[in-house]
Coordinates of N, CA and C in Angstrom, one line a residue:
Chain A
E1 N 4.7 32.2 -6.6 CA 3.6 32.0 -5.6 C 4.1 30.9 -4.6
A2 N 3.5 31.0 -3.4 CA 3.8 30.1 -2.4 C 3.2 28.7 -2.8
G3 N 3.9 27.6 -2.4 CA 3.4 26.3 -2.7 C 2.4 25.8 -1.7
V4 N 2.1 24.5 -1.7 CA 1.3 23.9 -0.7 C 2.1 23.7 0.5
T5 N 1.6 24.1 1.6 CA 2.3 24.0 2.9 C 1.7 23.1 3.8
Q6 N 2.5 22.2 4.4 CA 1.9 21.2 5.3 C 2.7 21.3 6.6
F7 N 2.0 21.1 7.7 CA 2.7 21.0 9.0 C 1.9 20.3 10.0
P8 N 2.6 19.6 10.9 CA 4.0 19.6 11.1 C 4.6 18.7 10.0
S9 N 5.9 18.8 9.8 CA 6.6 17.9 8.9 C 6.8 16.5 9.4
H10 N 6.9 16.4 10.7 CA 7.0 15.1 11.4 C 6.2 15.1 12.6
S11 N 5.6 14.0 13.0 CA 4.9 13.9 14.2 C 5.0 12.4 14.7
V12 N 5.4 12.3 16.0 CA 5.5 11.0 16.6 C 4.5 11.0 17.8
I13 N 3.6 10.1 17.8 CA 2.6 10.1 18.9 C 2.4 8.7 19.3
E14 N 1.8 8.5 20.5 CA 1.5 7.2 21.0 C 0.2 6.7 20.6
K15 N 0.1 5.4 20.4 CA -1.2 4.8 20.1 C -2.3 5.3 21.0
G16 N -3.4 5.7 20.5 CA -4.5 6.2 21.3 C -4.6 7.7 21.4
Q17 N -3.5 8.4 21.0 CA -3.5 9.8 21.1 C -4.2 10.4 19.8
T18 N -4.3 11.7 19.8 CA -5.0 12.4 18.7 C -3.9 13.3 18.0
V19 N -4.0 13.3 16.7 CA -3.0 14.2 16.0 C -3.8 14.9 14.9
T20 N -3.5 16.2 14.7 CA -4.1 17.0 13.7 C -3.1 17.5 12.7
L21 N -3.3 17.2 11.4 CA -2.4 17.6 10.4 C -3.0 18.8 9.7
R22 N -2.2 19.7 9.2 CA -2.8 20.9 8.6 C -2.2 21.0 7.2
C23 N -3.0 21.6 6.3 CA -2.5 21.8 4.9 C -3.0 23.2 4.5
D24 N -2.1 24.0 4.0 CA -2.5 25.3 3.4 C -2.3 25.2 1.9
P25 N -3.3 25.2 1.1 CA -3.2 25.1 -0.3 C -2.7 26.4 -0.9
I26 N -2.4 26.3 -2.2 CA -2.0 27.5 -3.0 C -3.3 28.4 -3.0
S27 N -3.0 29.7 -2.8 CA -4.1 30.7 -2.7 C -4.9 30.6 -4.1
G28 N -6.2 30.5 -4.0 CA -7.0 30.5 -5.2 C -7.3 29.1 -5.7
H29 N -6.7 28.1 -5.1 CA -7.0 26.7 -5.5 C -8.2 26.2 -4.7
D30 N -9.3 26.0 -5.5 CA -10.5 25.5 -4.8 C -10.4 24.0 -4.5
N31 N -9.7 23.3 -5.3 CA -9.5 21.8 -5.1 C -8.4 21.5 -4.1
L32 N -8.7 20.7 -3.1 CA -7.8 20.3 -2.1 C -7.9 18.8 -1.9
Y33 N -6.8 18.1 -1.9 CA -6.8 16.7 -1.8 C -5.9 16.2 -0.7
W34 N -6.3 15.1 -0.1 CA -5.4 14.4 0.9 C -5.1 13.0 0.3
Y35 N -3.8 12.7 0.4 CA -3.3 11.3 0.1 C -2.4 10.8 1.2
R36 N -2.2 9.6 1.2 CA -1.2 9.1 2.2 C -0.5 7.8 1.6
R37 N 0.7 7.7 2.1 CA 1.5 6.5 1.8 C 1.9 5.8 3.0
V38 N 1.4 4.6 3.2 CA 1.8 3.8 4.4 C 2.9 2.9 3.9
M39 N 3.7 2.4 4.9 CA 4.9 1.7 4.6 C 4.7 0.6 3.5
G40 N 5.5 0.6 2.5 CA 5.5 -0.4 1.5 C 4.4 -0.4 0.5
K41 N 3.5 0.6 0.6 CA 2.3 0.7 -0.3 C 2.4 1.9 -1.2
E42 N 1.5 1.9 -2.2 CA 1.4 3.0 -3.1 C 0.8 4.2 -2.4
I43 N 0.9 5.4 -2.9 CA 0.2 6.5 -2.4 C -1.3 6.3 -2.8
K44 N -2.1 6.5 -1.7 CA -3.5 6.3 -1.9 C -4.3 7.6 -1.6
F45 N -5.4 7.8 -2.4 CA -6.3 8.9 -2.3 C -7.1 8.8 -1.0
L46 N -7.2 9.9 -0.2 CA -8.1 9.9 0.9 C -9.4 10.6 0.7
L47 N -9.3 11.9 0.3 CA -10.5 12.7 0.1 C -10.2 13.9 -0.7
H48 N -11.2 14.5 -1.2 CA -11.2 15.7 -2.1 C -12.2 16.7 -1.7
F49 N -11.7 18.0 -1.5 CA -12.6 19.1 -1.2 C -12.7 20.0 -2.4
V50 N -13.8 20.5 -2.6 CA -14.0 21.7 -3.5 C -14.5 22.8 -2.6
K51 N -13.6 23.8 -2.5 CA -13.9 24.8 -1.5 C -14.1 24.2 -0.2
E52 N -15.1 24.5 0.5 CA -15.3 23.9 1.9 C -16.1 22.6 1.9
S53 N -16.5 22.1 0.7 CA -17.4 20.9 0.6 C -16.6 19.7 0.3
K54 N -16.9 18.6 1.0 CA -16.3 17.3 0.6 C -16.9 16.8 -0.6
Q55 N -16.1 16.7 -1.7 CA -16.5 16.2 -2.9 C -16.5 14.7 -3.0
D56 N -15.5 14.1 -2.4 CA -15.3 12.7 -2.4 C -14.5 12.3 -1.2
E57 N -15.0 11.5 -0.3 CA -14.2 11.0 0.8 C -14.2 9.5 0.8
S58 N -14.2 8.9 -0.4 CA -14.3 7.4 -0.5 C -13.0 6.8 0.0
G59 N -11.9 7.5 0.1 CA -10.6 6.9 0.4 C -10.3 6.9 1.9
M60 N -11.2 7.6 2.7 CA -11.0 7.7 4.1 C -11.1 6.3 4.7
P61 N -10.1 5.8 5.5 CA -10.0 4.4 5.9 C -11.1 4.1 6.9
N62 N -11.5 4.9 7.8 CA -12.5 4.6 8.8 C -12.9 5.9 9.5
N63 N -13.8 5.8 10.5 CA -14.3 7.0 11.1 C -13.4 7.6 12.2
R64 N -12.2 7.1 12.3 CA -11.2 7.7 13.2 C -10.5 8.9 12.5
F65 N -10.8 9.0 11.2 CA -10.2 10.1 10.4 C -11.3 11.2 10.1
L66 N -11.0 12.4 10.4 CA -11.9 13.5 10.2 C -11.2 14.6 9.5
A67 N -11.7 15.0 8.3 CA -11.1 16.1 7.6 C -12.1 17.3 7.5
E68 N -11.5 18.5 7.6 CA -12.3 19.7 7.5 C -11.6 20.7 6.7
R69 N -12.3 21.6 6.1 CA -11.7 22.7 5.4 C -12.5 24.0 5.7
T70 N -11.9 24.7 6.6 CA -12.6 25.9 7.1 C -12.7 27.0 6.1
G71 N -13.9 27.5 5.7 CA -14.0 28.6 4.8 C -13.4 28.4 3.5
G72 N -13.1 27.2 3.1 CA -12.6 26.9 1.8 C -11.1 27.3 1.7
T73 N -10.4 27.5 2.9 CA -9.0 27.9 2.8 C -8.2 26.7 3.2
Y74 N -7.6 26.7 4.5 CA -6.8 25.6 4.9 C -7.6 24.4 5.3
S75 N -7.0 23.2 5.3 CA -7.7 22.0 5.7 C -6.9 21.3 6.9
T76 N -7.7 20.6 7.7 CA -7.1 19.8 8.7 C -7.5 18.4 8.6
L77 N -6.6 17.5 9.0 CA -7.0 16.0 9.0 C -6.6 15.5 10.4
K78 N -7.7 15.1 11.1 CA -7.5 14.7 12.5 C -7.6 13.2 12.5
V79 N -6.7 12.6 13.3 CA -6.8 11.1 13.5 C -7.0 10.9 15.0
Q80 N -8.1 10.3 15.3 CA -8.5 10.2 16.7 C -9.3 8.9 17.0
P81 N -8.9 8.0 17.7 CA -7.5 7.8 18.3 C -6.6 7.2 17.2
A82 N -5.3 7.5 17.3 CA -4.4 7.0 16.3 C -4.0 5.5 16.6
E83 N -3.9 4.8 15.6 CA -3.5 3.4 15.7 C -2.1 3.2 15.0
L84 N -1.5 2.1 15.2 CA -0.1 1.8 14.7 C -0.2 1.8 13.1
E85 N -1.2 1.3 12.6 CA -1.3 1.2 11.1 C -1.5 2.5 10.4
D86 N -1.7 3.6 11.2 CA -1.9 4.9 10.6 C -0.6 5.6 10.3
S87 N 0.5 5.0 10.7 CA 1.8 5.5 10.4 C 2.1 5.6 8.9
G88 N 2.6 6.7 8.5 CA 2.9 6.8 7.0 C 3.2 8.3 6.7
V89 N 3.2 8.6 5.5 CA 3.3 10.0 5.1 C 2.0 10.5 4.5
Y90 N 1.5 11.6 5.0 CA 0.3 12.2 4.5 C 0.6 13.4 3.7
F91 N 0.1 13.3 2.4 CA 0.3 14.4 1.5 C -1.0 15.2 1.2
C92 N -0.8 16.5 1.0 CA -1.9 17.3 0.6 C -1.5 17.9 -0.8
A93 N -2.5 18.1 -1.6 CA -2.3 18.7 -2.9 C -3.4 19.6 -3.2
S94 N -3.2 20.6 -4.1 CA -4.2 21.5 -4.5 C -4.2 21.7 -6.0
S95 N -5.3 22.2 -6.6 CA -5.3 22.6 -8.0 C -6.5 23.5 -8.2
Q96 N -6.4 24.2 -9.3 CA -7.5 25.1 -9.6 C -8.7 24.3 -10.2
V97 N -9.8 24.9 -10.1 CA -11.0 24.2 -10.7 C -10.8 23.9 -12.1
G98 N -11.1 22.7 -12.6 CA -11.0 22.4 -14.0 C -9.6 22.1 -14.4
V99 N -8.6 22.2 -13.5 CA -7.2 21.9 -13.8 C -6.8 20.6 -13.2
Y100 N -6.2 19.7 -14.0 CA -5.8 18.4 -13.5 C -4.4 18.3 -13.0
G101 N -3.6 19.4 -13.2 CA -2.3 19.4 -12.7 C -2.2 19.7 -11.2
Y102 N -1.7 18.8 -10.4 CA -1.7 19.0 -9.0 C -0.4 19.5 -8.5
T103 N -0.4 20.3 -7.4 CA 0.8 20.7 -6.7 C 0.7 20.1 -5.3
F104 N 1.7 19.3 -5.0 CA 1.7 18.6 -3.8 C 2.6 19.3 -2.7
G105 N 2.2 19.1 -1.5 CA 3.0 19.6 -0.4 C 4.1 18.6 -0.1
S106 N 4.9 19.0 0.9 CA 6.1 18.1 1.2 C 5.7 16.9 2.1
G107 N 4.5 16.9 2.6 CA 4.0 15.8 3.4 C 4.3 15.9 4.9
T108 N 3.5 15.2 5.6 CA 3.7 15.1 7.1 C 4.0 13.6 7.3
R109 N 5.1 13.3 7.9 CA 5.4 11.9 8.3 C 4.9 11.7 9.7
L110 N 3.9 10.8 9.8 CA 3.3 10.4 11.0 C 3.8 9.1 11.5
T111 N 4.3 9.0 12.7 CA 4.7 7.7 13.3 C 3.9 7.5 14.6
V112 N 3.2 6.4 14.6 CA 2.4 6.0 15.8 C 3.2 4.9 16.5
V113 N 3.5 5.1 17.8 CA 4.3 4.1 18.5 C 3.5 3.5 19.7
Chain B
K1 N -11.7 0.9 -11.4 CA -10.6 1.3 -10.6 C -9.3 1.3 -11.5
Q2 N -8.6 2.4 -11.5 CA -7.4 2.4 -12.2 C -6.2 1.8 -11.4
E3 N -5.5 0.8 -12.0 CA -4.3 0.3 -11.4 C -3.1 0.6 -12.2
V4 N -2.1 1.1 -11.5 CA -0.9 1.6 -12.1 C 0.3 0.8 -11.6
T5 N 1.1 0.3 -12.5 CA 2.3 -0.5 -12.1 C 3.5 0.1 -12.7
Q6 N 4.6 0.1 -11.9 CA 5.9 0.7 -12.4 C 7.0 -0.4 -12.3
I7 N 7.7 -0.6 -13.3 CA 8.8 -1.5 -13.4 C 10.0 -0.8 -14.1
P8 N 11.2 -1.0 -13.5 CA 11.5 -1.7 -12.3 C 11.3 -0.9 -11.1
A9 N 11.4 -1.6 -9.9 CA 11.2 -0.9 -8.6 C 12.4 0.0 -8.3
A10 N 13.6 -0.5 -8.8 CA 14.8 0.3 -8.6 C 15.7 0.1 -9.8
L11 N 16.5 1.2 -9.9 CA 17.4 1.2 -11.1 C 18.7 2.0 -10.7
S12 N 19.8 1.4 -11.1 CA 21.1 2.1 -10.8 C 21.9 2.2 -12.1
V13 N 22.3 3.4 -12.5 CA 23.0 3.6 -13.7 C 24.2 4.5 -13.5
P14 N 25.2 4.4 -14.4 CA 26.4 5.3 -14.3 C 25.9 6.7 -14.9
E15 N 26.6 7.7 -14.4 CA 26.3 9.1 -14.9 C 26.5 9.1 -16.4
G16 N 25.6 9.8 -17.1 CA 25.7 9.9 -18.6 C 24.8 9.0 -19.3
E17 N 24.4 7.9 -18.7 CA 23.5 6.9 -19.3 C 22.1 7.4 -19.4
N18 N 21.4 7.0 -20.4 CA 20.0 7.4 -20.5 C 19.1 6.5 -19.7
L19 N 18.1 7.1 -19.1 CA 17.2 6.4 -18.2 C 15.9 6.1 -18.9
V20 N 15.3 4.9 -18.7 CA 14.0 4.6 -19.2 C 13.2 4.0 -18.1
L21 N 12.1 4.7 -17.8 CA 11.2 4.3 -16.7 C 9.9 3.9 -17.3
N22 N 9.3 2.8 -16.8 CA 8.1 2.3 -17.4 C 6.9 2.4 -16.4
C23 N 5.8 2.7 -17.0 CA 4.5 2.8 -16.2 C 3.4 2.1 -17.1
S24 N 2.7 1.3 -16.4 CA 1.5 0.7 -17.1 C 0.3 0.9 -16.3
F25 N -0.9 1.0 -17.1 CA -2.1 1.3 -16.4 C -3.2 0.4 -17.0
T26 N -4.2 0.1 -16.2 CA -5.2 -0.9 -16.6 C -6.4 -0.3 -17.4
D27 N -6.7 0.9 -17.1 CA -7.9 1.5 -17.8 C -7.4 2.5 -18.8
S28 N -7.6 2.1 -20.1 CA -7.0 2.9 -21.2 C -7.8 4.2 -21.4
A29 N -9.0 4.3 -20.8 CA -9.8 5.5 -20.9 C -9.4 6.6 -20.0
I30 N -8.1 6.8 -20.0 CA -7.5 7.8 -19.1 C -7.7 9.2 -19.6
Y31 N -7.8 10.2 -18.7 CA -7.9 11.6 -19.0 C -6.5 12.2 -19.2
N32 N -5.6 11.8 -18.4 CA -4.2 12.2 -18.4 C -3.3 11.3 -17.6
L33 N -2.1 11.5 -17.7 CA -1.1 10.8 -16.9 C 0.0 11.7 -16.5
Q34 N 0.4 11.6 -15.2 CA 1.3 12.6 -14.7 C 2.5 11.9 -14.1
W35 N 3.7 12.4 -14.4 CA 4.9 11.9 -13.8 C 5.4 12.9 -12.7
F36 N 5.8 12.3 -11.5 CA 6.3 13.0 -10.4 C 7.7 12.5 -10.0
R37 N 8.3 13.4 -9.3 CA 9.6 13.1 -8.7 C 9.5 13.3 -7.2
Q38 N 10.1 12.4 -6.4 CA 10.1 12.6 -5.0 C 11.5 12.3 -4.5
D39 N 12.1 13.4 -3.9 CA 13.4 13.2 -3.2 C 13.1 12.8 -1.8
P40 N 14.1 12.1 -1.2 CA 13.9 11.6 0.2 C 13.5 12.6 1.2
G41 N 12.4 12.4 1.9 CA 11.9 13.3 2.9 C 11.2 14.5 2.3
K42 N 11.0 14.6 1.0 CA 10.4 15.7 0.4 C 9.0 15.3 -0.2
G43 N 8.3 16.4 -0.7 CA 7.1 16.1 -1.4 C 7.2 15.7 -2.8
L44 N 6.1 15.7 -3.5 CA 6.1 15.3 -4.9 C 6.2 16.5 -5.8
T45 N 7.1 16.4 -6.7 CA 7.3 17.5 -7.7 C 6.8 17.0 -9.0
S46 N 5.8 17.7 -9.6 CA 5.3 17.4 -10.9 C 6.3 17.6 -12.0
L47 N 6.6 16.6 -12.8 CA 7.5 16.7 -13.9 C 6.8 17.0 -15.2
L48 N 5.9 16.1 -15.6 CA 5.2 16.2 -16.9 C 3.8 15.7 -16.7
L49 N 2.9 16.4 -17.4 CA 1.5 16.0 -17.5 C 1.2 15.8 -18.9
I50 N 0.7 14.5 -19.3 CA 0.4 14.2 -20.6 C -1.2 14.1 -20.7
Q51 N -1.8 14.9 -21.5 CA -3.2 14.8 -21.7 C -3.5 13.5 -22.6
S52 N -4.7 13.0 -22.6 CA -5.0 11.8 -23.3 C -4.9 12.0 -24.8
S53 N -5.1 13.2 -25.2 CA -5.0 13.5 -26.7 C -3.5 13.6 -27.2
Q54 N -2.6 13.6 -26.2 CA -1.2 13.8 -26.6 C -0.5 12.5 -26.6
R55 N 0.6 12.4 -27.4 CA 1.4 11.2 -27.5 C 2.7 11.4 -26.6
E56 N 3.1 12.6 -26.4 CA 4.3 12.8 -25.6 C 4.4 14.3 -25.1
Q57 N 5.2 14.4 -24.1 CA 5.5 15.7 -23.6 C 7.0 15.8 -23.3
T58 N 7.6 17.0 -23.5 CA 9.0 17.1 -23.3 C 9.3 18.3 -22.4
S59 N 10.3 18.2 -21.6 CA 10.8 19.3 -20.8 C 12.2 19.1 -20.5
G60 N 13.1 19.8 -21.2 CA 14.5 19.7 -21.0 C 15.0 18.3 -21.4
R61 N 15.6 17.7 -20.5 CA 16.2 16.3 -20.7 C 15.1 15.2 -20.5
L62 N 13.9 15.6 -20.1 CA 12.8 14.7 -19.9 C 11.9 14.6 -21.0
N63 N 11.5 13.4 -21.4 CA 10.5 13.1 -22.4 C 9.6 12.0 -21.9
A64 N 8.3 12.2 -21.9 CA 7.3 11.2 -21.5 C 6.4 10.9 -22.7
S65 N 6.2 9.6 -22.9 CA 5.3 9.2 -24.0 C 4.1 8.5 -23.4
L66 N 3.1 8.5 -24.2 CA 1.8 7.9 -23.7 C 1.2 7.0 -24.9
D67 N 1.0 5.8 -24.6 CA 0.3 4.9 -25.6 C -0.9 4.3 -24.9
K68 N -2.0 4.9 -25.1 CA -3.3 4.5 -24.4 C -3.7 3.1 -24.8
S69 N -3.5 2.7 -26.1 CA -3.9 1.4 -26.6 C -3.2 0.3 -25.9
S70 N -2.0 0.5 -25.5 CA -1.2 -0.6 -24.8 C -1.2 -0.4 -23.3
G71 N -1.7 0.8 -22.9 CA -1.8 1.0 -21.5 C -0.4 1.3 -20.9
R72 N 0.4 2.1 -21.6 CA 1.8 2.3 -21.2 C 2.2 3.8 -21.3
S73 N 3.1 4.2 -20.4 CA 3.8 5.4 -20.5 C 5.2 5.2 -20.2
T74 N 6.1 5.9 -20.8 CA 7.5 5.8 -20.6 C 8.1 7.2 -20.3
L75 N 8.9 7.2 -19.3 CA 9.7 8.5 -19.0 C 11.1 8.2 -19.4
Y76 N 11.6 9.1 -20.3 CA 13.0 9.0 -20.7 C 13.7 10.2 -20.1
I77 N 14.9 9.9 -19.5 CA 15.7 11.0 -19.0 C 17.1 10.9 -19.7
A78 N 17.4 11.9 -20.5 CA 18.6 11.8 -21.3 C 19.8 12.2 -20.4
A79 N 21.0 11.6 -20.7 CA 22.3 12.0 -20.1 C 22.1 12.2 -18.6
S80 N 21.8 11.1 -17.9 CA 21.5 11.2 -16.5 C 22.7 11.8 -15.7
Q81 N 22.3 12.5 -14.6 CA 23.2 13.1 -13.7 C 22.9 12.6 -12.3
P82 N 23.9 12.7 -11.4 CA 23.7 12.3 -10.0 C 22.5 13.0 -9.4
G83 N 22.2 14.2 -9.8 CA 21.1 15.0 -9.3 C 19.8 14.4 -9.7
D84 N 19.8 13.5 -10.6 CA 18.5 12.8 -11.1 C 18.1 11.7 -10.1
S85 N 19.0 11.4 -9.2 CA 18.7 10.3 -8.2 C 17.5 10.7 -7.4
A86 N 16.5 9.9 -7.4 CA 15.2 10.2 -6.7 C 14.2 9.0 -7.0
T87 N 13.0 9.1 -6.5 CA 12.0 8.2 -6.8 C 11.0 8.8 -7.8
Y88 N 10.7 8.1 -8.9 CA 9.9 8.6 -9.9 C 8.5 7.9 -9.9
L89 N 7.5 8.6 -9.8 CA 6.1 8.0 -9.7 C 5.3 8.5 -10.9
C90 N 4.5 7.6 -11.4 CA 3.5 8.0 -12.4 C 2.1 7.8 -11.7
A91 N 1.2 8.6 -12.2 CA -0.2 8.6 -11.6 C -1.2 9.0 -12.7
S92 N -2.3 8.4 -12.6 CA -3.4 8.7 -13.5 C -4.7 8.5 -12.9
P93 N -5.7 9.4 -13.3 CA -7.0 9.2 -12.7 C -7.8 8.2 -13.6
K94 N -8.9 7.7 -13.1 CA -9.7 6.8 -13.8 C -10.7 7.7 -14.6
G95 N -10.7 7.7 -15.9 CA -11.6 8.5 -16.6 C -11.3 10.0 -16.3
N96 N -12.3 10.8 -16.1 CA -12.0 12.2 -15.8 C -12.2 12.5 -14.3
D97 N -12.1 11.5 -13.5 CA -12.1 11.6 -12.1 C -10.9 12.4 -11.6
Y98 N -11.0 13.1 -10.5 CA -9.9 13.8 -10.0 C -9.0 12.9 -9.2
K99 N -9.4 11.8 -8.7 CA -8.6 10.9 -7.9 C -7.5 10.3 -8.7
L100 N -6.3 10.4 -8.2 CA -5.1 9.8 -8.8 C -4.9 8.4 -8.3
S101 N -4.5 7.5 -9.2 CA -4.0 6.2 -8.8 C -2.5 6.2 -9.1
F102 N -1.7 5.9 -8.1 CA -0.3 6.0 -8.2 C 0.4 4.6 -8.4
G103 N 1.5 4.6 -9.1 CA 2.3 3.4 -9.1 C 3.2 3.5 -7.8
A104 N 3.9 2.4 -7.6 CA 4.7 2.3 -6.4 C 6.0 3.1 -6.6
G105 N 6.3 3.4 -7.8 CA 7.5 4.2 -8.0 C 8.7 3.4 -8.4
T106 N 9.6 4.1 -9.1 CA 11.0 3.5 -9.5 C 12.0 4.4 -8.8
T107 N 12.8 3.8 -8.0 CA 13.9 4.5 -7.3 C 15.2 4.5 -8.1
V108 N 15.6 5.6 -8.5 CA 16.7 5.8 -9.4 C 18.0 6.2 -8.7
T109 N 19.1 5.6 -8.9 CA 20.4 6.0 -8.4 C 21.3 6.2 -9.6
V110 N 21.8 7.4 -9.7 CA 22.8 7.7 -10.8 C 24.2 7.8 -10.1
R111 N 25.1 6.9 -10.5 CA 26.4 6.9 -9.9 C 27.3 7.8 -10.6
A112 N 28.1 8.6 -9.8 CA 29.0 9.6 -10.4 C 30.3 8.9 -10.9

């Protein structure tokens, strides 16, 4: 089966610009998660979708971050406007309902300059 | 809040030596604990998932143990190879929550 796909793999943008990250989960996986790792820190949870509904968005840092999951399929994470501290690697993961084993994507490395 | 710590932060060993990676967690009421591997510029690859009812899991040269009472998990890699060089992360949710708390990782270098 295809894995979790994220794109772009890298993005370099200027402070104040907008960036949209995309995640395509494994087909049939209702759970979709976003995590990120900023420089020198641990990987941190951002939010969790079950199908198209946000189950938990307690990790979203502020209202500059907006996540959507259209029709319960792919998800986007928009950062608007981007700030320097948003630089890091953004990971997406998916799992089946009731399953705690996660499959992670390869991540998007975001650099804000 | 589950806090996960990994020691050491980095480890360098000659090829053939066994690797021992440590992970500690603060909330012993864990549902499971998962070990991941990350290669530079790559995503996270799940290695082993230990349920709270289990004491260990094995896959090939990898063995992970879980001791909830002491809040520790250990990943053993037998007869290390240069291809084992990577960053190893452990992660656990708090209770049966889906959110994972990650350790900072142990970066392993196996010298040929």
